[in-house]
Each structure stands twice: as C-alpha cells, then as structure tokens.
PDB file of C-alpha atoms and ligand atoms in Angstrom:
ATOM      1  CA  MET A   1     -14.548  -5.887   3.128  1.00 54.00           C
ATOM      2  CA  HIS A   2     -12.608  -4.908   0.057  1.00 89.00           C
ATOM      3  CA  GLU A   3      -9.308  -4.228   1.844  1.00 93.00           C
ATOM      4  CA  LEU A   4      -9.150  -7.789   3.013  1.00 95.00           C
ATOM      5  CA  ALA A   5      -9.134  -9.037  -0.568  1.00 96.00           C
ATOM      6  CA  ILE A   6      -6.528  -6.448  -1.554  1.00 95.00           C
ATOM      7  CA  THR A   7      -4.273  -7.377   1.310  1.00 97.00           C
ATOM      8  CA  GLU A   8      -4.668 -10.985   0.441  1.00 97.00           C
ATOM      9  CA  SER A   9      -3.665 -10.293  -3.071  1.00 96.00           C
ATOM     10  CA  VAL A  10      -0.526  -8.410  -1.885  1.00 96.00           C
ATOM     11  CA  VAL A  11       0.542 -11.292   0.339  1.00 96.00           C
ATOM     12  CA  GLU A  12      -0.146 -13.777  -2.464  1.00 96.00           C
ATOM     13  CA  ALA A  13       1.999 -11.790  -4.812  1.00 96.00           C
ATOM     14  CA  VAL A  14       4.762 -11.677  -2.347  1.00 95.00           C
ATOM     15  CA  THR A  15       4.721 -15.338  -1.483  1.00 94.00           C
ATOM     16  CA  GLU A  16       4.558 -16.314  -5.156  1.00 94.00           C
ATOM     17  CA  ARG A  17       7.658 -14.275  -5.957  1.00 92.00           C
ATOM     18  CA  LEU A  18       9.486 -15.159  -2.770  1.00 91.00           C
ATOM     19  CA  PRO A  19       8.185 -18.476  -1.618  1.00 90.00           C
ATOM     20  CA  ASP A  20      11.230 -19.453   0.401  1.00 87.00           C
ATOM     21  CA  ALA A  21      12.144 -16.016   1.946  1.00 91.00           C
ATOM     22  CA  ARG A  22      11.376 -14.925   5.281  1.00 92.00           C
ATOM     23  CA  ILE A  23       9.704 -11.581   4.819  1.00 95.00           C
ATOM     24  CA  THR A  24      10.586  -8.834   7.269  1.00 95.00           C
ATOM     25  CA  CYS A  25       9.041  -5.731   5.776  1.00 96.00           C
ATOM     26  CA  VAL A  26       6.563  -4.830   2.953  1.00 97.00           C
ATOM     27  CA  ARG A  27       6.278  -1.353   1.769  1.00 97.00           C
ATOM     28  CA  LEU A  28       3.113  -0.261  -0.132  1.00 97.00           C
ATOM     29  CA  GLU A  29       2.265   2.834  -1.970  1.00 96.00           C
ATOM     30  CA  ILE A  30      -1.416   3.742  -1.845  1.00 95.00           C
ATOM     31  CA  GLY A  31      -2.701   6.684  -3.725  1.00 93.00           C
ATOM     32  CA  ALA A  32      -5.210   9.024  -2.064  1.00 89.00           C
ATOM     33  CA  LEU A  33      -7.698   8.384  -4.860  1.00 90.00           C
ATOM     34  CA  SER A  34      -7.071   4.606  -5.139  1.00 91.00           C
ATOM     35  CA  GLY A  35     -10.187   3.910  -2.974  1.00 88.00           C
ATOM     36  CA  VAL A  36      -8.019   1.804  -0.645  1.00 92.00           C
ATOM     37  CA  VAL A  37      -8.002   2.804   3.009  1.00 92.00           C
ATOM     38  CA  ALA A  38      -4.470   2.379   4.306  1.00 93.00           C
ATOM     39  CA  ASP A  39      -5.646   1.833   7.890  1.00 94.00           C
ATOM     40  CA  ALA A  40      -7.778  -0.986   6.824  1.00 95.00           C
ATOM     41  CA  VAL A  41      -4.945  -2.645   4.934  1.00 96.00           C
ATOM     42  CA  ARG A  42      -2.737  -2.251   8.106  1.00 96.00           C
ATOM     43  CA  PHE A  43      -5.560  -3.946  10.061  1.00 95.00           C
ATOM     44  CA  CYS A  44      -5.900  -6.912   7.709  1.00 96.00           C
ATOM     45  CA  PHE A  45      -2.240  -7.346   7.218  1.00 97.00           C
ATOM     46  CA  ASP A  46      -1.484  -9.168  10.508  1.00 95.00           C
ATOM     47  CA  LEU A  47      -4.513 -11.458   9.957  1.00 95.00           C
ATOM     48  CA  VAL A  48      -3.713 -12.298   6.355  1.00 97.00           C
ATOM     49  CA  THR A  49       0.039 -12.895   6.947  1.00 97.00           C
ATOM     50  CA  GLU A  50      -0.579 -15.328   9.782  1.00 96.00           C
ATOM     51  CA  GLY A  51       0.887 -18.737   8.855  1.00 95.00           C
ATOM     52  CA  THR A  52       2.679 -17.402   5.703  1.00 95.00           C
ATOM     53  CA  ASN A  53       6.277 -16.471   5.332  1.00 93.00           C
ATOM     54  CA  LEU A  54       5.114 -12.931   5.864  1.00 95.00           C
ATOM     55  CA  GLU A  55       4.065 -13.537   9.478  1.00 95.00           C
ATOM     56  CA  GLY A  56       5.600 -10.965  11.743  1.00 95.00           C
ATOM     57  CA  ALA A  57       6.617  -8.731   8.890  1.00 96.00           C
ATOM     58  CA  ARG A  58       6.383  -4.941   9.253  1.00 96.00           C
ATOM     59  CA  LEU A  59       4.018  -3.168   6.879  1.00 97.00           C
ATOM     60  CA  GLU A  60       4.837   0.424   5.797  1.00 97.00           C
ATOM     61  CA  VAL A  61       2.380   2.371   3.855  1.00 97.00           C
ATOM     62  CA  THR A  62       3.222   5.461   1.869  1.00 96.00           C
ATOM     63  CA  GLU A  63       0.184   7.370   1.164  1.00 93.00           C
ATOM     64  CA  THR A  64       0.604   9.388  -2.047  1.00 92.00           C
ATOM     65  CA  ALA A  65      -1.357  12.583  -2.768  1.00 91.00           C
ATOM     66  CA  GLY A  66      -3.789  12.785  -5.477  1.00 92.00           C
ATOM     67  CA  ARG A  67      -3.660  15.314  -8.277  1.00 95.00           C
ATOM     68  CA  CYS A  68      -6.541  16.302 -10.477  1.00 96.00           C
ATOM     69  CA  GLN A  69      -7.249  18.653 -13.332  1.00 97.00           C
ATOM     70  CA  CYS A  70     -10.520  20.440 -13.562  1.00 97.00           C
ATOM     71  CA  ARG A  71     -12.391  20.221 -16.900  1.00 97.00           C
ATOM     72  CA  ALA A  72     -14.338  23.356 -16.146  1.00 98.00           C
ATOM     73  CA  CYS A  73     -11.630  25.883 -15.266  1.00 98.00           C
ATOM     74  CA  GLY A  74      -8.528  23.919 -16.324  1.00 98.00           C
ATOM     75  CA  GLY A  75      -6.867  24.276 -13.028  1.00 97.00           C
ATOM     76  CA  GLU A  76      -4.904  21.559 -11.169  1.00 97.00           C
ATOM     77  CA  PHE A  77      -5.587  20.780  -7.604  1.00 96.00           C
ATOM     78  CA  GLU A  78      -4.990  18.285  -4.860  1.00 94.00           C
ATOM     79  CA  PRO A  79      -8.276  16.696  -3.787  1.00 91.00           C
ATOM     80  CA  ASP A  80      -8.751  16.386  -0.032  1.00 81.00           C
ATOM     81  CA  GLY A  81     -11.090  13.504  -0.248  1.00 76.00           C
ATOM     82  CA  PRO A  82     -11.939  10.382  -2.337  1.00 74.00           C
ATOM     83  CA  ILE A  83     -14.218  12.513  -4.546  1.00 83.00           C
ATOM     84  CA  PRO A  84     -12.255  15.234  -6.318  1.00 90.00           C
ATOM     85  CA  ILE A  85     -13.983  18.573  -6.228  1.00 94.00           C
ATOM     86  CA  CYS A  86     -12.177  21.548  -7.732  1.00 96.00           C
ATOM     87  CA  PRO A  87     -11.938  24.689  -5.660  1.00 95.00           C
ATOM     88  CA  CYS A  88     -14.050  26.298  -8.307  1.00 97.00           C
ATOM     89  CA  GLY A  89     -16.915  23.894  -7.338  1.00 96.00           C
ATOM     90  CA  SER A  90     -16.760  21.613 -10.367  1.00 96.00           C
ATOM     91  CA  VAL A  91     -16.728  17.795 -10.103  1.00 94.00           C
ATOM     92  CA  GLU A  92     -15.901  17.466 -13.704  1.00 96.00           C
ATOM     93  CA  THR A  93     -12.302  16.475 -13.169  1.00 95.00           C
ATOM     94  CA  THR A  94      -9.592  14.215 -14.601  1.00 95.00           C
ATOM     95  CA  VAL A  95      -7.491  12.276 -12.273  1.00 93.00           C
ATOM     96  CA  LEU A  96      -3.793  12.894 -13.080  1.00 95.00           C
ATOM     97  CA  SER A  97      -2.306  10.746 -10.293  1.00 93.00           C
ATOM     98  CA  GLY A  98      -3.200   9.213  -6.910  1.00 93.00           C
ATOM     99  CA  GLN A  99      -4.951   6.158  -8.176  1.00 92.00           C
ATOM    100  CA  GLU A 100      -1.941   3.833  -7.795  1.00 93.00           C
ATOM    101  CA  PHE A 101      -1.737   0.938  -5.467  1.00 94.00           C
ATOM    102  CA  LYS A 102       1.613  -0.897  -5.552  1.00 95.00           C
ATOM    103  CA  ILE A 103       4.124  -2.939  -3.687  1.00 96.00           C
ATOM    104  CA  ALA A 104       6.908  -0.490  -3.471  1.00 96.00           C
ATOM    105  CA  SER A 105       9.485  -2.949  -1.931  1.00 95.00           C
ATOM    106  CA  VAL A 106       9.881  -6.075   0.134  1.00 95.00           C
ATOM    107  CA  GLN A 107      12.647  -6.873   2.524  1.00 94.00           C
ATOM    108  CA  CYS A 108      13.596 -10.387   3.436  1.00 89.00           C
ATOM    109  CA  PHE A 109      16.199 -12.732   4.894  1.00 83.00           C
ATOM    110  CA  PRO A 110      17.072 -14.550   1.656  1.00 65.00           C
ATOM    111  CA  GLY A 111      16.603 -18.212   1.762  1.00 53.00           C
ATOM    112  CA  GLY A 112      16.333 -18.448   5.456  1.00 50.00           C
ATOM    113  CA  THR A 113      13.405 -19.368   7.588  1.00 50.00           C
ATOM    114  CA  THR A 114      15.184 -18.609  10.898  1.00 51.00           C
ATOM    115  CA  PRO A 115      15.906 -14.888  10.854  1.00 49.00           C
ATOM    116  CA  PRO A 116      18.974 -13.484  12.687  1.00 51.00           C
ATOM    117  CA  ASP A 117      18.528 -10.643  15.105  1.00 57.00           C
ATOM    118  CA  PRO A 118      17.008  -7.709  13.246  1.00 58.00           C
ATOM    119  CA  PRO A 119      19.616  -4.904  12.577  1.00 58.00           C
ATOM    120  CA  GLU A 120      19.250  -1.852  14.621  1.00 59.00           C
ATOM    121  CA  GLU A 121      17.190   0.765  13.113  1.00 58.00           C
ATOM    122  CA  GLY A 122      19.349   3.483  11.664  1.00 54.00           C
ATOM    123  CA  ALA A 123      22.588   1.584  12.265  1.00 48.00           C
TER     124      ALA A 123
HETATM  125 ZN1   ZN B   1     -12.241  24.138 -11.530  1.00 82.61          ZN
END
C-alpha cells in the first residue's frame, strides 16, 4: 500500500525537523493528479503516528484541483479523475498543476511534551 509509505515519509520528515516538539496538527496539500488518495493517507496517519511525537495530532488534507492542457485542441480543463481526458475526447494532455504533494504546515507546542489544554477552535 503506497499511501502507507507516503504517510511514513511525511511523519519522518516532521519528526526529523521537530524532534522535540509535540505536534498537534499536520496540514497536507494533495493534488488531484498526484496519485495519492487522501482518504488512505488519513487512514494510515493514526497508525504511523502511534508512538511518535505526532501521536494524537490532527491531520488536515487540502485536496487541490488538477489543471491540464489538451495537446489536441489546446484547451485547458479540470480533469475529474486521475486520468486526464479533455472534453474533446483526447488523452494527449499536459498536466499544468495538481501533481503536488506537500506538507503545507505543522502546528506544535514548542519544546513541550505535555501539551496544555488545546485552545478553543475559533477563539
Ligand atoms: Zn481537447
């Protein structure tokens, strides 16, 4: 399962950068054409973070839309699936965006392993 390895690499990247921080929230940006299934990453996250300083952290995933340009008709379109097909029927397309997979931001309690009460949402 490819999302498990991806989730592991995210957790590794965070623990490497912030080894002493207690992570409370991780935000990911997953492009529609990245081939990564956001739900699968969500599913793996709790398993992978167990026993790390990310344990119990919230995972927020922003799924960004894909954007392609058709090489047959020159039009730009938003693909509605992992395989971009132009409304004109052509699969000869160039991906302009939507292949990104990145850690957008990480929230933590700096330096502490005993977190205070979490702040009220929207306070
Ligand atoms: Zn086209």
